[in-house]
PDB file of C-alpha atoms and ligand atoms in Angstrom:
ATOM      1  CA  MET A   1      24.210  -7.303 -19.561  1.00  0.00           C
ATOM      2  CA  ASN A   2      20.550  -8.394 -19.343  1.00  0.00           C
ATOM      3  CA  LEU A   3      18.756  -7.658 -16.086  1.00  0.00           C
ATOM      4  CA  ILE A   4      15.358  -8.186 -14.503  1.00  0.00           C
ATOM      5  CA  PHE A   5      14.151  -5.801 -11.807  1.00  0.00           C
ATOM      6  CA  LEU A   6      11.776  -7.524  -9.381  1.00  0.00           C
ATOM      7  CA  GLY A   7       9.889  -6.098  -6.432  1.00  0.00           C
ATOM      8  CA  PRO A   8       6.509  -4.757  -5.332  1.00  0.00           C
ATOM      9  CA  PRO A   9       4.924  -1.669  -6.904  1.00  0.00           C
ATOM     10  CA  GLY A  10       6.619   1.376  -5.403  1.00  0.00           C
ATOM     11  CA  ALA A  11       9.902  -0.418  -4.623  1.00  0.00           C
ATOM     12  CA  GLY A  12      11.794   2.004  -6.880  1.00  0.00           C
ATOM     13  CA  LYS A  13      12.389  -0.288  -9.863  1.00  0.00           C
ATOM     14  CA  GLY A  14      11.570   2.410 -12.425  1.00  0.00           C
ATOM     15  CA  THR A  15      13.611   5.135 -10.737  1.00  0.00           C
ATOM     16  CA  HIS A  16      16.737   2.993 -10.465  1.00  0.00           C
ATOM     17  CA  ALA A  17      16.333   1.333 -13.863  1.00  0.00           C
ATOM     18  CA  GLU A  18      16.349   4.817 -15.398  1.00  0.00           C
ATOM     19  CA  VAL A  19      19.734   5.608 -13.795  1.00  0.00           C
ATOM     20  CA  LEU A  20      21.414   2.228 -14.337  1.00  0.00           C
ATOM     21  CA  SER A  21      20.260   1.946 -17.956  1.00  0.00           C
ATOM     22  CA  LYS A  22      22.113   5.191 -18.716  1.00  0.00           C
ATOM     23  CA  THR A  23      25.366   4.259 -16.952  1.00  0.00           C
ATOM     24  CA  LYS A  24      25.477   0.772 -18.534  1.00  0.00           C
ATOM     25  CA  ASN A  25      23.945   1.638 -21.944  1.00  0.00           C
ATOM     26  CA  LEU A  26      20.991  -0.710 -21.474  1.00  0.00           C
ATOM     27  CA  CYS A  27      17.455  -0.362 -22.839  1.00  0.00           C
ATOM     28  CA  HIS A  28      15.016   0.280 -19.967  1.00  0.00           C
ATOM     29  CA  LEU A  29      11.928  -1.733 -20.888  1.00  0.00           C
ATOM     30  CA  ALA A  30       9.185  -0.906 -18.389  1.00  0.00           C
ATOM     31  CA  ALA A  31       6.099  -3.036 -19.059  1.00  0.00           C
ATOM     32  CA  GLY A  32       3.719  -0.565 -17.361  1.00  0.00           C
ATOM     33  CA  ASP A  33       5.105   2.408 -19.341  1.00  0.00           C
ATOM     34  CA  ILE A  34       4.831   0.529 -22.638  1.00  0.00           C
ATOM     35  CA  LEU A  35       1.233  -0.437 -21.812  1.00  0.00           C
ATOM     36  CA  ARG A  36       0.372   3.157 -20.862  1.00  0.00           C
ATOM     37  CA  ARG A  37       1.898   4.326 -24.167  1.00  0.00           C
ATOM     38  CA  ASN A  38      -0.375   1.867 -25.987  1.00  0.00           C
ATOM     39  CA  ILE A  39      -3.402   3.257 -24.117  1.00  0.00           C
ATOM     40  CA  LYS A  40      -2.425   6.827 -25.055  1.00  0.00           C
ATOM     41  CA  GLU A  41      -1.989   5.852 -28.711  1.00  0.00           C
ATOM     42  CA  GLY A  42      -5.295   3.935 -28.716  1.00  0.00           C
ATOM     43  CA  THR A  43      -3.804   0.667 -30.049  1.00  0.00           C
ATOM     44  CA  SER A  44      -5.839  -2.550 -29.768  1.00  0.00           C
ATOM     45  CA  LEU A  45      -3.454  -3.709 -26.991  1.00  0.00           C
ATOM     46  CA  GLY A  46      -4.041  -0.416 -25.203  1.00  0.00           C
ATOM     47  CA  MET A  47      -7.807  -0.803 -25.463  1.00  0.00           C
ATOM     48  CA  GLU A  48      -7.630  -4.311 -24.000  1.00  0.00           C
ATOM     49  CA  ALA A  49      -5.280  -3.230 -21.197  1.00  0.00           C
ATOM     50  CA  LYS A  50      -6.970   0.013 -20.119  1.00  0.00           C
ATOM     51  CA  ASP A  51      -9.700  -1.229 -17.761  1.00  0.00           C
ATOM     52  CA  ILE A  52      -7.570  -4.075 -16.406  1.00  0.00           C
ATOM     53  CA  MET A  53      -4.809  -1.640 -15.421  1.00  0.00           C
ATOM     54  CA  ALA A  54      -7.222   0.858 -13.877  1.00  0.00           C
ATOM     55  CA  LYS A  55      -8.405  -1.956 -11.581  1.00  0.00           C
ATOM     56  CA  GLY A  56      -4.828  -2.914 -10.634  1.00  0.00           C
ATOM     57  CA  GLU A  57      -5.137  -6.373 -12.177  1.00  0.00           C
ATOM     58  CA  LEU A  58      -2.709  -8.075 -14.554  1.00  0.00           C
ATOM     59  CA  VAL A  59      -2.948  -7.843 -18.329  1.00  0.00           C
ATOM     60  CA  PRO A  60      -3.088 -11.406 -19.801  1.00  0.00           C
ATOM     61  CA  ASP A  61       0.312 -13.101 -20.155  1.00  0.00           C
ATOM     62  CA  MET A  62       0.017 -13.664 -23.908  1.00  0.00           C
ATOM     63  CA  LEU A  63      -0.454  -9.961 -24.652  1.00  0.00           C
ATOM     64  CA  VAL A  64       2.364  -8.813 -22.384  1.00  0.00           C
ATOM     65  CA  ASN A  65       4.754 -11.517 -23.612  1.00  0.00           C
ATOM     66  CA  SER A  66       4.474 -10.600 -27.277  1.00  0.00           C
ATOM     67  CA  MET A  67       4.686  -6.894 -26.427  1.00  0.00           C
ATOM     68  CA  MET A  68       7.941  -7.415 -24.480  1.00  0.00           C
ATOM     69  CA  PHE A  69       9.481  -9.792 -27.019  1.00  0.00           C
ATOM     70  CA  ALA A  70       8.941  -7.186 -29.737  1.00  0.00           C
ATOM     71  CA  GLU A  71      10.765  -4.644 -27.526  1.00  0.00           C
ATOM     72  CA  ILE A  72      13.681  -7.009 -26.857  1.00  0.00           C
ATOM     73  CA  LYS A  73      14.050  -7.656 -30.588  1.00  0.00           C
ATOM     74  CA  MET A  74      14.580  -3.895 -31.064  1.00  0.00           C
ATOM     75  CA  LEU A  75      17.624  -3.709 -28.754  1.00  0.00           C
ATOM     76  CA  LYS A  76      20.279  -3.726 -31.459  1.00  0.00           C
ATOM     77  CA  VAL A  77      18.430  -1.198 -33.609  1.00  0.00           C
ATOM     78  CA  LYS A  78      18.341   1.101 -30.589  1.00  0.00           C
ATOM     79  CA  GLY A  79      22.073   0.608 -29.970  1.00  0.00           C
ATOM     80  CA  CYS A  80      21.650  -0.873 -26.473  1.00  0.00           C
ATOM     81  CA  GLU A  81      24.145  -3.358 -25.037  1.00  0.00           C
ATOM     82  CA  GLY A  82      21.450  -5.220 -23.144  1.00  0.00           C
ATOM     83  CA  PHE A  83      18.211  -4.611 -21.258  1.00  0.00           C
ATOM     84  CA  ILE A  84      16.608  -3.953 -17.915  1.00  0.00           C
ATOM     85  CA  LEU A  85      13.143  -5.508 -17.735  1.00  0.00           C
ATOM     86  CA  ASP A  86      11.154  -3.461 -15.219  1.00  0.00           C
ATOM     87  CA  GLY A  87       7.781  -4.911 -14.174  1.00  0.00           C
ATOM     88  CA  TYR A  88       8.219  -7.936 -16.432  1.00  0.00           C
ATOM     89  CA  PRO A  89       7.952 -10.871 -15.923  1.00  0.00           C
ATOM     90  CA  ARG A  90       5.200 -10.653 -13.309  1.00  0.00           C
ATOM     91  CA  THR A  91       3.958 -14.249 -13.295  1.00  0.00           C
ATOM     92  CA  ILE A  92       5.674 -17.645 -13.409  1.00  0.00           C
ATOM     93  CA  GLY A  93       4.007 -18.183 -16.806  1.00  0.00           C
ATOM     94  CA  GLN A  94       5.612 -14.988 -18.153  1.00  0.00           C
ATOM     95  CA  ALA A  95       9.009 -15.994 -16.730  1.00  0.00           C
ATOM     96  CA  GLU A  96       8.857 -19.399 -18.411  1.00  0.00           C
ATOM     97  CA  GLU A  97       7.909 -17.892 -21.769  1.00  0.00           C
ATOM     98  CA  LEU A  98      10.686 -15.312 -21.403  1.00  0.00           C
ATOM     99  CA  ASP A  99      13.218 -18.103 -20.796  1.00  0.00           C
ATOM    100  CA  LYS A 100      12.096 -19.873 -23.970  1.00  0.00           C
ATOM    101  CA  PHE A 101      12.198 -16.658 -25.989  1.00  0.00           C
ATOM    102  CA  LEU A 102      15.681 -15.705 -24.759  1.00  0.00           C
ATOM    103  CA  ALA A 103      16.984 -19.215 -25.492  1.00  0.00           C
ATOM    104  CA  SER A 104      15.614 -18.969 -29.048  1.00  0.00           C
ATOM    105  CA  GLU A 105      17.393 -15.602 -29.435  1.00  0.00           C
ATOM    106  CA  LYS A 106      20.594 -17.052 -27.896  1.00  0.00           C
ATOM    107  CA  MET A 107      20.445 -14.523 -25.077  1.00  0.00           C
ATOM    108  CA  THR A 108      20.891 -15.097 -21.331  1.00  0.00           C
ATOM    109  CA  LEU A 109      19.899 -13.277 -18.135  1.00  0.00           C
ATOM    110  CA  THR A 110      22.786 -11.806 -16.140  1.00  0.00           C
ATOM    111  CA  ALA A 111      20.879 -11.212 -12.884  1.00  0.00           C
ATOM    112  CA  ALA A 112      17.444 -10.691 -11.352  1.00  0.00           C
ATOM    113  CA  ILE A 113      17.647  -7.811  -8.867  1.00  0.00           C
ATOM    114  CA  ASN A 114      15.005  -8.031  -6.163  1.00  0.00           C
ATOM    115  CA  PHE A 115      14.069  -4.662  -4.647  1.00  0.00           C
ATOM    116  CA  ASP A 116      13.086  -5.599  -1.130  1.00  0.00           C
ATOM    117  CA  ALA A 117      10.798  -2.904   0.313  1.00  0.00           C
ATOM    118  CA  SER A 118       8.349  -3.025   3.213  1.00  0.00           C
ATOM    119  CA  GLU A 119       4.604  -2.617   2.691  1.00  0.00           C
ATOM    120  CA  ALA A 120       4.432   0.611   4.744  1.00  0.00           C
ATOM    121  CA  VAL A 121       7.155   2.239   2.625  1.00  0.00           C
ATOM    122  CA  VAL A 122       5.663   1.285  -0.753  1.00  0.00           C
ATOM    123  CA  VAL A 123       2.182   2.479   0.226  1.00  0.00           C
ATOM    124  CA  GLU A 124       3.645   5.831   1.315  1.00  0.00           C
ATOM    125  CA  ARG A 125       5.642   6.119  -1.937  1.00  0.00           C
ATOM    126  CA  LEU A 126       2.739   5.236  -4.226  1.00  0.00           C
ATOM    127  CA  SER A 127       0.181   7.454  -2.551  1.00  0.00           C
ATOM    128  CA  GLY A 128       2.543  10.478  -2.746  1.00  0.00           C
ATOM    129  CA  ARG A 129       3.747   9.748  -6.296  1.00  0.00           C
ATOM    130  CA  ARG A 130       3.076  12.420  -8.935  1.00  0.00           C
ATOM    131  CA  LEU A 131       4.006  12.465 -12.625  1.00  0.00           C
ATOM    132  CA  CYS A 132       4.845  15.028 -15.235  1.00  0.00           C
ATOM    133  CA  ALA A 133       1.988  14.787 -17.741  1.00  0.00           C
ATOM    134  CA  VAL A 134       4.407  15.544 -20.592  1.00  0.00           C
ATOM    135  CA  ASP A 135       7.320  13.090 -20.141  1.00  0.00           C
ATOM    136  CA  GLY A 136       6.223  10.893 -17.213  1.00  0.00           C
ATOM    137  CA  LYS A 137       9.092  12.015 -14.935  1.00  0.00           C
ATOM    138  CA  ILE A 138       8.375  10.825 -11.393  1.00  0.00           C
ATOM    139  CA  TYR A 139       8.086  13.130  -8.361  1.00  0.00           C
ATOM    140  CA  HIS A 140       6.945  12.540  -4.778  1.00  0.00           C
ATOM    141  CA  VAL A 141       5.100  15.126  -2.697  1.00  0.00           C
ATOM    142  CA  LYS A 142       7.554  14.661   0.205  1.00  0.00           C
ATOM    143  CA  ASN A 143      10.566  12.588  -0.924  1.00  0.00           C
ATOM    144  CA  MET A 144      11.180  14.112  -4.369  1.00  0.00           C
ATOM    145  CA  PRO A 145       9.145  17.337  -4.558  1.00  0.00           C
ATOM    146  CA  PRO A 146       9.271  19.619  -7.611  1.00  0.00           C
ATOM    147  CA  LYS A 147      10.712  23.132  -7.135  1.00  0.00           C
ATOM    148  CA  VAL A 148       7.183  24.623  -7.242  1.00  0.00           C
ATOM    149  CA  GLU A 149       4.475  22.570  -5.513  1.00  0.00           C
ATOM    150  CA  GLY A 150       2.349  20.602  -7.970  1.00  0.00           C
ATOM    151  CA  ILE A 151       4.234  21.856 -11.070  1.00  0.00           C
ATOM    152  CA  CYS A 152       6.677  19.921 -13.251  1.00  0.00           C
ATOM    153  CA  ASP A 153      10.235  21.367 -13.174  1.00  0.00           C
ATOM    154  CA  CYS A 154      10.885  20.845 -16.900  1.00  0.00           C
ATOM    155  CA  HIS A 155       7.604  21.752 -18.551  1.00  0.00           C
ATOM    156  CA  GLY A 156       5.830  24.030 -16.063  1.00  0.00           C
ATOM    157  CA  GLN A 157       2.705  21.857 -16.313  1.00  0.00           C
ATOM    158  CA  PRO A 158       0.550  20.633 -13.375  1.00  0.00           C
ATOM    159  CA  LEU A 159       1.674  17.223 -12.070  1.00  0.00           C
ATOM    160  CA  VAL A 160      -0.794  14.344 -12.326  1.00  0.00           C
ATOM    161  CA  THR A 161      -1.563  11.275 -10.178  1.00  0.00           C
ATOM    162  CA  ARG A 162      -1.584   7.877 -11.856  1.00  0.00           C
ATOM    163  CA  LYS A 163      -5.095   6.401 -12.008  1.00  0.00           C
ATOM    164  CA  ASP A 164      -3.923   3.239 -10.251  1.00  0.00           C
ATOM    165  CA  ASP A 165      -2.243   5.166  -7.410  1.00  0.00           C
ATOM    166  CA  GLN A 166      -5.594   5.515  -5.568  1.00  0.00           C
ATOM    167  CA  PRO A 167      -5.598   3.791  -2.119  1.00  0.00           C
ATOM    168  CA  GLU A 168      -7.994   0.989  -3.105  1.00  0.00           C
ATOM    169  CA  THR A 169      -6.103   0.178  -6.315  1.00  0.00           C
ATOM    170  CA  ILE A 170      -2.751   0.300  -4.494  1.00  0.00           C
ATOM    171  CA  ARG A 171      -4.072  -2.383  -2.113  1.00  0.00           C
ATOM    172  CA  LYS A 172      -5.224  -4.478  -5.070  1.00  0.00           C
ATOM    173  CA  ARG A 173      -1.836  -4.167  -6.838  1.00  0.00           C
ATOM    174  CA  LEU A 174      -0.026  -5.255  -3.673  1.00  0.00           C
ATOM    175  CA  ALA A 175      -2.310  -8.277  -3.286  1.00  0.00           C
ATOM    176  CA  VAL A 176      -1.649  -9.220  -6.929  1.00  0.00           C
ATOM    177  CA  TYR A 177       2.085  -8.810  -6.298  1.00  0.00           C
ATOM    178  CA  HIS A 178       2.002 -11.185  -3.307  1.00  0.00           C
ATOM    179  CA  GLU A 179      -0.034 -13.787  -5.136  1.00  0.00           C
ATOM    180  CA  SER A 180       1.422 -13.762  -8.658  1.00  0.00           C
ATOM    181  CA  THR A 181       4.791 -11.991  -8.711  1.00  0.00           C
ATOM    182  CA  LYS A 182       6.494 -12.781  -5.393  1.00  0.00           C
ATOM    183  CA  PRO A 183       7.000 -16.467  -6.369  1.00  0.00           C
ATOM    184  CA  LEU A 184       9.440 -15.188  -9.015  1.00  0.00           C
ATOM    185  CA  ILE A 185      11.969 -14.451  -6.262  1.00  0.00           C
ATOM    186  CA  GLU A 186      12.219 -18.180  -5.603  1.00  0.00           C
ATOM    187  CA  TYR A 187      12.172 -18.924  -9.364  1.00  0.00           C
ATOM    188  CA  TYR A 188      15.291 -16.824 -10.009  1.00  0.00           C
ATOM    189  CA  ALA A 189      16.960 -17.879  -6.745  1.00  0.00           C
ATOM    190  CA  ARG A 190      16.777 -21.470  -7.977  1.00  0.00           C
ATOM    191  CA  LYS A 191      18.499 -20.407 -11.180  1.00  0.00           C
ATOM    192  CA  GLY A 192      21.287 -18.853  -9.073  1.00  0.00           C
ATOM    193  CA  ILE A 193      20.909 -15.340 -10.524  1.00  0.00           C
ATOM    194  CA  LEU A 194      18.932 -13.582  -7.758  1.00  0.00           C
ATOM    195  CA  ARG A 195      20.481 -10.546  -6.035  1.00  0.00           C
ATOM    196  CA  ASN A 196      18.694  -8.710  -3.204  1.00  0.00           C
ATOM    197  CA  VAL A 197      18.793  -4.962  -2.630  1.00  0.00           C
ATOM    198  CA  GLN A 198      17.298  -3.464   0.536  1.00  0.00           C
ATOM    199  CA  ALA A 199      15.119  -0.748  -1.008  1.00  0.00           C
ATOM    200  CA  ASP A 200      13.427   0.940   1.970  1.00  0.00           C
ATOM    201  CA  GLY A 201      15.914   3.830   2.116  1.00  0.00           C
ATOM    202  CA  ASP A 202      15.927   7.099   0.169  1.00  0.00           C
ATOM    203  CA  ALA A 203      16.823   6.928  -3.528  1.00  0.00           C
ATOM    204  CA  PRO A 204      20.526   7.999  -3.190  1.00  0.00           C
ATOM    205  CA  LEU A 205      21.136   5.339  -0.516  1.00  0.00           C
ATOM    206  CA  VAL A 206      19.556   2.580  -2.629  1.00  0.00           C
ATOM    207  CA  GLN A 207      21.512   3.908  -5.626  1.00  0.00           C
ATOM    208  CA  GLU A 208      24.760   3.362  -3.706  1.00  0.00           C
ATOM    209  CA  LYS A 209      23.771  -0.213  -2.853  1.00  0.00           C
ATOM    210  CA  ILE A 210      23.050  -0.935  -6.521  1.00  0.00           C
ATOM    211  CA  ALA A 211      26.392   0.561  -7.578  1.00  0.00           C
ATOM    212  CA  LYS A 212      28.172  -1.703  -5.023  1.00  0.00           C
ATOM    213  CA  LEU A 213      26.281  -4.726  -6.325  1.00  0.00           C
ATOM    214  CA  PHE A 214      27.444  -3.972  -9.861  1.00  0.00           C
ATOM    215  CA  GLU A 215      31.072  -3.784  -8.785  1.00  0.00           C
ATOM    216  CA  LYS A 216      30.534  -7.530  -8.232  1.00  0.00           C
ATOM    217  CA  VAL A 217      28.116  -8.357 -11.071  1.00  0.00           C
ATOM    218  CA  GLY A 218      30.214  -6.401 -13.616  1.00  0.00           C
TER     219      GLY A 218
HETATM  220  P1  ADP B   1       3.668  -0.810 -10.598  1.00  0.00           P
HETATM  221  O1  ADP B   1       4.860  -1.725 -10.677  1.00  0.00           O
HETATM  222  O2  ADP B   1       3.915   0.399  -9.759  1.00  0.00           O
HETATM  223  O3  ADP B   1       2.386  -1.509 -10.240  1.00  0.00           O
HETATM  224  P2  ADP B   1       3.619  -0.588 -13.503  1.00  0.00           P
HETATM  225  O4  ADP B   1       3.642   0.677 -14.262  1.00  0.00           O
HETATM  226  O5  ADP B   1       4.797  -1.491 -13.631  1.00  0.00           O
HETATM  227  O6  ADP B   1       3.373  -0.168 -12.015  1.00  0.00           O
HETATM  228  O7  ADP B   1       2.310  -1.436 -13.915  1.00  0.00           O
HETATM  229  C1  ADP B   1       1.047  -0.847 -13.948  1.00  0.00           C
HETATM  230  C2  ADP B   1       0.003  -1.867 -14.378  1.00  0.00           C
HETATM  231  O8  ADP B   1       0.299  -2.346 -15.697  1.00  0.00           O
HETATM  232  C3  ADP B   1      -0.080  -3.135 -13.538  1.00  0.00           C
HETATM  233  O9  ADP B   1      -0.864  -2.949 -12.385  1.00  0.00           O
HETATM  234  C4  ADP B   1      -0.732  -4.108 -14.543  1.00  0.00           C
HETATM  235  O10 ADP B   1      -2.105  -3.849 -14.707  1.00  0.00           O
HETATM  236  C5  ADP B   1      -0.052  -3.707 -15.837  1.00  0.00           C
HETATM  237  N1  ADP B   1       1.196  -4.495 -16.052  1.00  0.00           N
HETATM  238  C6  ADP B   1       2.465  -4.018 -16.016  1.00  0.00           C
HETATM  239  N2  ADP B   1       3.346  -5.005 -16.223  1.00  0.00           N
HETATM  240  C7  ADP B   1       2.625  -6.143 -16.400  1.00  0.00           C
HETATM  241  C8  ADP B   1       2.956  -7.504 -16.637  1.00  0.00           C
HETATM  242  N3  ADP B   1       4.234  -7.918 -16.737  1.00  0.00           N
HETATM  243  N4  ADP B   1       1.951  -8.408 -16.745  1.00  0.00           N
HETATM  244  C9  ADP B   1       0.671  -8.023 -16.659  1.00  0.00           C
HETATM  245  N5  ADP B   1       0.276  -6.763 -16.421  1.00  0.00           N
HETATM  246  C10 ADP B   1       1.239  -5.815 -16.291  1.00  0.00           C
END
């Protein structure tokens, strides 16, 4: 099964991709996480992406495409039965290149799941989001707090805020989403593979909706 998770920043794509990838043995390929790993490791891609990401803008299509294609080519080596693309594609140009790449690899997309969340909810989620500095596990100051305030449950380290989760950058990322990424909903609807999930509720509620959807999708 090969899935795309669509939706604005803060819609819960990463959280739910993490769960579903485990239950269905899929590789969770999160474009933002892979880019942040490149920044941490100081690769040339990371150096190009760093300032762009801090501003909440999009990394050029060509760079992100080849990065994601390399990840998809690794699926079999990793023993995955398919993939969840989280945060990719983000532009029509990326989606078209992905189609060509998948056709050349004789692969197809099973579904594009659109996480439909309101602006007020995503702003609240992003501004309260905190991360474990060691493994990137996501917390939220109110909705998913750690056992001890400000401290990661697993590693006992102080939680950190993502650089691009500052109010001004959140606004920028949402504007970029509306302009460049939202048209993908229509793109995948036209292909007949779009599925909508109402994603405003708490994580367990959204989780249930996804599980129901997959009773149908398989
Ligand atoms: P979010 O979905 O919450 O904005 P991500 O971790 O998915 O967070 O992405 C963080 C940043 O990484 C984006 O704002 C953008 O700069 C960059 N990025 C991630 N995915 C892509 C992509 N497909 N194309 C271009 N840039 C991307």
